[in-house]
Short mmCIF file of C-alpha atoms in Angstrom, two decimals:
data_model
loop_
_atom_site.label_atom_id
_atom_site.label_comp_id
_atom_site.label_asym_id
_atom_site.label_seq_id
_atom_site.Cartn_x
_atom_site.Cartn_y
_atom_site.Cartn_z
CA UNK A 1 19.11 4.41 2.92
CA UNK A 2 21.07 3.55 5.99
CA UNK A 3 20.96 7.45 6.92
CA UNK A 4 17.35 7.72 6.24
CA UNK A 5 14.96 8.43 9.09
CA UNK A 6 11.46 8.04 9.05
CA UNK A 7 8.12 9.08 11.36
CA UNK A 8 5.17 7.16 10.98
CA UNK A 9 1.96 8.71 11.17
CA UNK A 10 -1.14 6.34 13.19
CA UNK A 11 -4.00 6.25 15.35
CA UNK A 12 -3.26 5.53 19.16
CA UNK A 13 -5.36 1.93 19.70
CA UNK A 14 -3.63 -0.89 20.90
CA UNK A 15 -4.17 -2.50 17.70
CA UNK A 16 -2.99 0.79 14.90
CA UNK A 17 0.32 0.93 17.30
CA UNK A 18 0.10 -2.96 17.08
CA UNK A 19 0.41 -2.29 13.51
CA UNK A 20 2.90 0.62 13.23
CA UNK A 21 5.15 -1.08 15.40
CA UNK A 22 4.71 -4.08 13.03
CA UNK A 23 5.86 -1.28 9.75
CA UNK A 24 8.55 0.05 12.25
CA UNK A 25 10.34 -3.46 12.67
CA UNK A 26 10.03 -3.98 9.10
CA UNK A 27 12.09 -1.23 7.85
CA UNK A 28 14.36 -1.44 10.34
CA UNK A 29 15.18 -5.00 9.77
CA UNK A 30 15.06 -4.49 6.02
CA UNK A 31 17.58 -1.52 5.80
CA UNK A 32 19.36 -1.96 8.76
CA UNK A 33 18.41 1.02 10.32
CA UNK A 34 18.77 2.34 13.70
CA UNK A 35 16.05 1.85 16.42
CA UNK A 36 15.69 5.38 17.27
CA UNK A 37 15.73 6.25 13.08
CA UNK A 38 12.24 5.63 12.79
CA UNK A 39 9.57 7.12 15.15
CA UNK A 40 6.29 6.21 15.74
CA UNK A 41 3.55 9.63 16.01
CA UNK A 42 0.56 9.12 17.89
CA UNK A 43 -2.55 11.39 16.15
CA UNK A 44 -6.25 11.21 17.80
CA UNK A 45 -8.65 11.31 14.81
CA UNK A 46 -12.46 12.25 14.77
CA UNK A 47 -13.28 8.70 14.88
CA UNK A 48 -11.22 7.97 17.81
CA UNK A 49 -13.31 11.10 19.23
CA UNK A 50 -16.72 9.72 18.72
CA UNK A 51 -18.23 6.76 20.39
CA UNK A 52 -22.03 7.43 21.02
CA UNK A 53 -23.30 6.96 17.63
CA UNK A 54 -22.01 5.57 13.88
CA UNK A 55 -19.33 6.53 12.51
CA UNK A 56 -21.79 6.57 8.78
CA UNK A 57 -23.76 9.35 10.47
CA UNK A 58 -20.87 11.26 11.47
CA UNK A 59 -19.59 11.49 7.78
CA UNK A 60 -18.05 8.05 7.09
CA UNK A 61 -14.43 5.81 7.99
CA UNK A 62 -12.51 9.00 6.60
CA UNK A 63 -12.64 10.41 9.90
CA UNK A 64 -10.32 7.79 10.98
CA UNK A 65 -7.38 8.84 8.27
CA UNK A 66 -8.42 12.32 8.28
CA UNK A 67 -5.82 13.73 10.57
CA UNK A 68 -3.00 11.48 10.36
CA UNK A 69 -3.75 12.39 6.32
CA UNK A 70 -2.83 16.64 7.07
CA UNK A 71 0.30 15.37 9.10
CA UNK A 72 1.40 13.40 6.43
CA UNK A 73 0.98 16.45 4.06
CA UNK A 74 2.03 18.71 5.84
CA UNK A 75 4.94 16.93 6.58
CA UNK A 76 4.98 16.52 10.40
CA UNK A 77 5.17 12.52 9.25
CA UNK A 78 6.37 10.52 6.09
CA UNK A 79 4.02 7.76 5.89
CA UNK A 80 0.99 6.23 7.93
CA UNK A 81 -0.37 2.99 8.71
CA UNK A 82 -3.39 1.78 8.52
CA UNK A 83 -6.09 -0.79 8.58
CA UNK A 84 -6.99 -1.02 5.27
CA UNK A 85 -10.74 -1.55 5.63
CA UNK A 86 -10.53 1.69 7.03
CA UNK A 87 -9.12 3.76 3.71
CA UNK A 88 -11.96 5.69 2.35
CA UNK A 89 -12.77 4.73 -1.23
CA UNK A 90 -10.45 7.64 -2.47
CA UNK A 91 -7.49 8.50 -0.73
CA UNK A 92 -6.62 12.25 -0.09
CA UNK A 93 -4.95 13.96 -2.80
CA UNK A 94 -1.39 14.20 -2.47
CA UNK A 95 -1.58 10.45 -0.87
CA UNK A 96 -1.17 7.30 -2.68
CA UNK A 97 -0.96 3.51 -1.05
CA UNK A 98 2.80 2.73 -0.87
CA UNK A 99 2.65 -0.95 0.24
CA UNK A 100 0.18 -3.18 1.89
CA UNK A 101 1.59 -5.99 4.28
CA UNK A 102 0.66 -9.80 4.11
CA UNK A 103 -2.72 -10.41 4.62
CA UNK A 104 -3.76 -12.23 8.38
CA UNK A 105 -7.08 -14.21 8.75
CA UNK A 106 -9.88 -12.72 6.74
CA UNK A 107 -12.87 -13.79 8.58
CA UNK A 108 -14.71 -12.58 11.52
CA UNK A 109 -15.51 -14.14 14.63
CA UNK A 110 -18.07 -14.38 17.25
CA UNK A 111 -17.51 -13.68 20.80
CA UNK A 112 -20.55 -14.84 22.62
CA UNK A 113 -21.08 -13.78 26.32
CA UNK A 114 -24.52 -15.68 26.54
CA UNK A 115 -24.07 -18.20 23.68
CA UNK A 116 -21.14 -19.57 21.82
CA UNK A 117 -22.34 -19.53 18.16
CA UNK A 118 -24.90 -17.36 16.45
CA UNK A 119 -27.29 -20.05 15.62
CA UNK A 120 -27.33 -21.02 19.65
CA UNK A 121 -28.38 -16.97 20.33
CA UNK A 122 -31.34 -17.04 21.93
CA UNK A 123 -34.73 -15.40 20.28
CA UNK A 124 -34.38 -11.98 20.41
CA UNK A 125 -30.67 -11.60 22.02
CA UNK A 126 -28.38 -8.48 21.35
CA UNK A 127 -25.73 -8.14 19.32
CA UNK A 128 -23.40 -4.87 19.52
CA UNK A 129 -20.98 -4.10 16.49
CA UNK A 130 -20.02 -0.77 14.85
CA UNK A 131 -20.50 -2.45 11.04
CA UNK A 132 -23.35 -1.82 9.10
CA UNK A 133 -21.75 -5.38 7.20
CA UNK A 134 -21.94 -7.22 9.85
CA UNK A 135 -24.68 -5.77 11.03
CA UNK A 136 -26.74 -7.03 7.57
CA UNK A 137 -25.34 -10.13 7.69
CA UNK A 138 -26.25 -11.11 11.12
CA UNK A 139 -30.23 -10.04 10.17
CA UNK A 140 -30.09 -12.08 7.06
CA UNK A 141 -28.88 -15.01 8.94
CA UNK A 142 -30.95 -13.95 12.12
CA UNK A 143 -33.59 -11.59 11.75
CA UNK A 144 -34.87 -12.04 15.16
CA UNK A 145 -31.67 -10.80 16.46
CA UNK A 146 -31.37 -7.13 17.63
CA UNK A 147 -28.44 -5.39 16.29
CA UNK A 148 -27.00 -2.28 18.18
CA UNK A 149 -24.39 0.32 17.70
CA UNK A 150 -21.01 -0.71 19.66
CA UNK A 151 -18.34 1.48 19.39
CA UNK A 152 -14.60 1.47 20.59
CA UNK A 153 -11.21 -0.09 20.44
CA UNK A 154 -11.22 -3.76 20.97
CA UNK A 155 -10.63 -4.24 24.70
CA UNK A 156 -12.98 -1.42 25.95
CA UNK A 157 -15.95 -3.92 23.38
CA UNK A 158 -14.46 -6.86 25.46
CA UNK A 159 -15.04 -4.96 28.62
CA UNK A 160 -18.66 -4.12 27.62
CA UNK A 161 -19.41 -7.84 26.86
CA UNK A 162 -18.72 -8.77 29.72
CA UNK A 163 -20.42 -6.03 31.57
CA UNK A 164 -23.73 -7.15 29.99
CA UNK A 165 -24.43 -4.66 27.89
CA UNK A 166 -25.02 -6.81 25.03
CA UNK A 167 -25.28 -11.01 24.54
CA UNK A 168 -22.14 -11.03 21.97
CA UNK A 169 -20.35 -9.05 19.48
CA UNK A 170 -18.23 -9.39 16.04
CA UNK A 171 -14.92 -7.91 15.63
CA UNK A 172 -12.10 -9.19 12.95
CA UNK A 173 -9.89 -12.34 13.36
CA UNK A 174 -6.96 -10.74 12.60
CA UNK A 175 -7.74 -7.82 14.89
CA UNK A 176 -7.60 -10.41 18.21
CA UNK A 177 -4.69 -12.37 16.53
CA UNK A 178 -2.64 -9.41 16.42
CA UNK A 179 -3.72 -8.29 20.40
CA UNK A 180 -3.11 -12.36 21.23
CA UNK A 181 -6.89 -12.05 22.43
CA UNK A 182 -7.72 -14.98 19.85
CA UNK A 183 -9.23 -16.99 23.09
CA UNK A 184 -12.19 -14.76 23.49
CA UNK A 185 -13.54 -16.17 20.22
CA UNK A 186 -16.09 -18.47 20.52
CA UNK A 187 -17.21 -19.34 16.50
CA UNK A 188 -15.14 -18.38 13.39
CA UNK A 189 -17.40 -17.00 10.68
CA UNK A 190 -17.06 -18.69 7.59
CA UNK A 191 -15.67 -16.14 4.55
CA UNK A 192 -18.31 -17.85 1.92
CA UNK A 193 -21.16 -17.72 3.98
CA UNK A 194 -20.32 -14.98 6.06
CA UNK A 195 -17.95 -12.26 3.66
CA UNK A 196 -15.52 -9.92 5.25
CA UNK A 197 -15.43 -6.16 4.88
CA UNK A 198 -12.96 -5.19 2.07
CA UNK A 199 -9.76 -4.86 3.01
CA UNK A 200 -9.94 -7.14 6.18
CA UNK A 201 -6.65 -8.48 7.57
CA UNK A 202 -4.45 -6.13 5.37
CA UNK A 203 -1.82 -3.21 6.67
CA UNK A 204 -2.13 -0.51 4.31
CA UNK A 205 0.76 2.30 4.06
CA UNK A 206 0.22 5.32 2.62
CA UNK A 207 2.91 8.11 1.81
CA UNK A 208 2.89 11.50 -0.07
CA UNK A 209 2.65 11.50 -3.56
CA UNK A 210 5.78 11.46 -5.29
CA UNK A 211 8.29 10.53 -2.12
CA UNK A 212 10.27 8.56 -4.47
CA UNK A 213 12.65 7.12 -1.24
CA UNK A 214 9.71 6.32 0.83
CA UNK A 215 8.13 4.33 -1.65
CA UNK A 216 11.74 2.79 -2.24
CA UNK A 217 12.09 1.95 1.48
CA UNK A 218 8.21 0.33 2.10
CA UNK A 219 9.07 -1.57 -1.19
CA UNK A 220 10.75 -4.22 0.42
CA UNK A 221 7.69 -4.52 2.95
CA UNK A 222 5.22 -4.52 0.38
CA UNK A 223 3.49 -7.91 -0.76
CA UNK A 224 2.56 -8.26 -4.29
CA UNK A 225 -0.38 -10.86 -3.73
CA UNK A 226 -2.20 -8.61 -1.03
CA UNK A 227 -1.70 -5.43 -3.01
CA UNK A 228 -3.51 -7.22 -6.11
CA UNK A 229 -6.34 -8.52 -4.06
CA UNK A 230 -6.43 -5.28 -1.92
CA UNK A 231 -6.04 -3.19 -5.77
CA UNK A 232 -9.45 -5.38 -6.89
CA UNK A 233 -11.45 -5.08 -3.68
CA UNK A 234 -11.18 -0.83 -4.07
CA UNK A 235 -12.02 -1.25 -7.28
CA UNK A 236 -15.02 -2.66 -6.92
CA UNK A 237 -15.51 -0.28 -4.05
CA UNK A 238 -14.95 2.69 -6.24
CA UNK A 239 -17.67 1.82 -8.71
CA UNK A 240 -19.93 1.30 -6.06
CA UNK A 241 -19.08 4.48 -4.04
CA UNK A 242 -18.55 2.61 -1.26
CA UNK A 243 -18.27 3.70 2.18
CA UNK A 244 -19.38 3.02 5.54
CA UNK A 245 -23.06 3.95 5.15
CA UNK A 246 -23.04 0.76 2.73
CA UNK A 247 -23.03 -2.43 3.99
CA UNK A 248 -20.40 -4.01 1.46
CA UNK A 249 -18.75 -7.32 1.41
CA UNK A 250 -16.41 -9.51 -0.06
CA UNK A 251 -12.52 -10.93 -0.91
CA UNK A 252 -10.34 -11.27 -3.47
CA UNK A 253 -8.03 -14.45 -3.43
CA UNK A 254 -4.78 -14.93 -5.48
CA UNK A 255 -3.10 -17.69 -6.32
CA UNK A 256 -0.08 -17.55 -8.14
CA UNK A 257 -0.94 -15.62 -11.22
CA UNK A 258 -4.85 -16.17 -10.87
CA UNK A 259 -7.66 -13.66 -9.15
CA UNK A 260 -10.80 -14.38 -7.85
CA UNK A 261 -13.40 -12.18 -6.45
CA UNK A 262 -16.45 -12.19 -5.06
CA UNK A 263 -18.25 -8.95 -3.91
CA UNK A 264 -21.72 -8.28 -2.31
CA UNK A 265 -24.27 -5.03 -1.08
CA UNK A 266 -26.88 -5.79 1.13
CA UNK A 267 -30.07 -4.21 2.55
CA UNK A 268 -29.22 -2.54 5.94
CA UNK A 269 -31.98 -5.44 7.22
CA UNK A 270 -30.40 -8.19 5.23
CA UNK A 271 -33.14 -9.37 3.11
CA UNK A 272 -32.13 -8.62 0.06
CA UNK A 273 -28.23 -9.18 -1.70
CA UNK A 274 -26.77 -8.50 -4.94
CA UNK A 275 -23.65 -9.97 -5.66
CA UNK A 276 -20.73 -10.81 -8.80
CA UNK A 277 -18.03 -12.41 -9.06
CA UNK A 278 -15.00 -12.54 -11.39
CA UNK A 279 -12.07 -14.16 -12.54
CA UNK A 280 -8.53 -13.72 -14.17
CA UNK A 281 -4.99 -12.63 -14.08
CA UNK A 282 -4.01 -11.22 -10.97
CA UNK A 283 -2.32 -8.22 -13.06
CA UNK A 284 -5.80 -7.19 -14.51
CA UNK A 285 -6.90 -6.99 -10.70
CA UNK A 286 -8.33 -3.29 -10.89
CA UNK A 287 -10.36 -4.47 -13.77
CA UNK A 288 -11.67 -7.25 -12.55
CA UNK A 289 -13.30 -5.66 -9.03
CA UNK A 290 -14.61 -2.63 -11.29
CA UNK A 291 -16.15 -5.37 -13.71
CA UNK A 292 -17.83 -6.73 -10.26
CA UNK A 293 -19.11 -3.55 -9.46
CA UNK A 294 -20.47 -2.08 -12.53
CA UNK A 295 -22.13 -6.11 -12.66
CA UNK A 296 -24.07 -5.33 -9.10
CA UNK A 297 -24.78 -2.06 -9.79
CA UNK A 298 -26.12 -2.81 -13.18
CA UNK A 299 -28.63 -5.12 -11.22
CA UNK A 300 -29.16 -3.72 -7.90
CA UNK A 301 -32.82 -2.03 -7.69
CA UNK A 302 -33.01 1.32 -7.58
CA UNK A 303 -34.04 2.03 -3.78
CA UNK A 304 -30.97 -0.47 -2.83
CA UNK A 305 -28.84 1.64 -5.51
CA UNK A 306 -29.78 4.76 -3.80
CA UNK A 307 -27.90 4.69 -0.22
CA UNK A 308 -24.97 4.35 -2.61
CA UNK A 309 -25.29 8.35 -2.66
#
């Protein structure tokens, strides 16, 4: 292994090359490798491409993996990093998840420009986010609120804020962490009351089916508790066809030997929620977030059932 080189396949936002750098250490520290033995490969995806409307009209969070997917098959890298709420439902054949890093902060945050908290928004203010999740949850918390498409990486939203061009925004905990931009929050959503998208705060690798030695190198990066949760939180997702055109929530928590879920699907406005939750053995984690979704789905009415597609 202490021949091996590797290129790493990722998106070109501070925060993806926050990310791959983060993979990059890993497996050099864990094998001893050579700085210059693993590279880091810069690909510009259709998401990075479009900013002036939503990603779910544009043909979902695929177009974020899409390219960095054909380099990886193709073989012009060996494995890719990602954020893992960003993974479409299913993964491109000839692709499998390799190893998911420990989970960061799960929750979102508020960063108010004219108001610290979204209770203390006034009447009627604007909130900018790219999420159709967050975008539900705000409404059912606020339905006065106006909720408008905000695209781009996470400075470029800072810069926008505090051009005026909306009153606040939401972006992930972990997100900022990682940047060391953690100041600009102003409240920190609680996860019961306020869910995160699935996936949130994980680093998801992927690597070409079958690439027995890259699987054997990430395996000493990989952590078994976030690969369960992240393992029931697609699962769910998978019954539910999820994707970003559906505002989806919710987390999966492990402790020790023990898994606990809780999903949701919301109306775009927020009024309406259908939600499940379910408990057991952390090994039985695909079962239990397909349980959860078959559970919602089996309840869900039939208009809220049909922007699953």
């Amino acid at each position: 292994m202490s021949q091996q080189t590797f290129r790493i396949g990722t998106r070109g936002s501070p925060l993806a090359l926050w990310q791959a750098h983060r993979v990059r250490d890993g497996l050099i520290e864990a094998w001893g490798l050579a700085p210059d033995a693993v590279e880091i490969v810069v690909i510009r995806t259709t998401g990075d491409a479009i900013q002036d409307r939503p990603l779910s009209e544009a043909g979902g969070k695929g177009l974020f993996v899409k390219e960095i997917d054909e380099a990886l098959l193709d073989g012009r890298v060996d494995l890719s990093v990602h954020s893992a709420k960003d993974l479409p439902t299913a993964l491109a054949e000839g692709t499998e998840l390799a190893a998911t890093l420990p989970r960061a902060d799960v929750r979102d945050v508020l960063i108010g420009g004219s108001a610290p908290t979204l209770d203390a928004l006034r009447e009627g203010a604007v909130i900018g986010t790219a999420s159709l999740r967050r975008g539900a949850l705000v409404r059912r918390r606020r339905p006065d609120l106006k909720v408008v498409t905000f695209r781009g990486n996470v400075h470029s939203r800072l810069e926008k804020l505090a051009g005026g061009e909306v009153d606040a925004t939401m972006l992930a905990l972990a997100g900022l962490t990682r940047l060391g931009l953690e100041r600009h929050a102003t409240e920190i959503m609680d996860a019961e009351t306020f869910p995160p998208a699935l996936g949130q705060g994980a680093i998801a690798v992927t690597a070409r089916a079958g690439d027995a030695s890259t699987r054997e190198a990430l395996a000493k990066l990989d952590c078994p508790e976030t690969a369960a949760a992240l393992i029931c939180e697609r699962a769910f997702l998978a019954v539910l066809d999820g994707s970003c055109r559906t505002p989806i929530a919710g987390l999966a928590r492990v402790d020790g030997e023990k898994l606990s879920f809780r999903g949701m699907v919301l109306s775009v406005d927020g009024a309406r929620v259908v939600e499940a939750a379910r408990e057991g053995a952390a090994t039985d984690a695909a079962a239990l977030g397909a349980a959860a979704g078959e559970d919602v789905r089996s309840r869900a009415p039939a208009d809220l059932l049909a922007v699953f597609g």
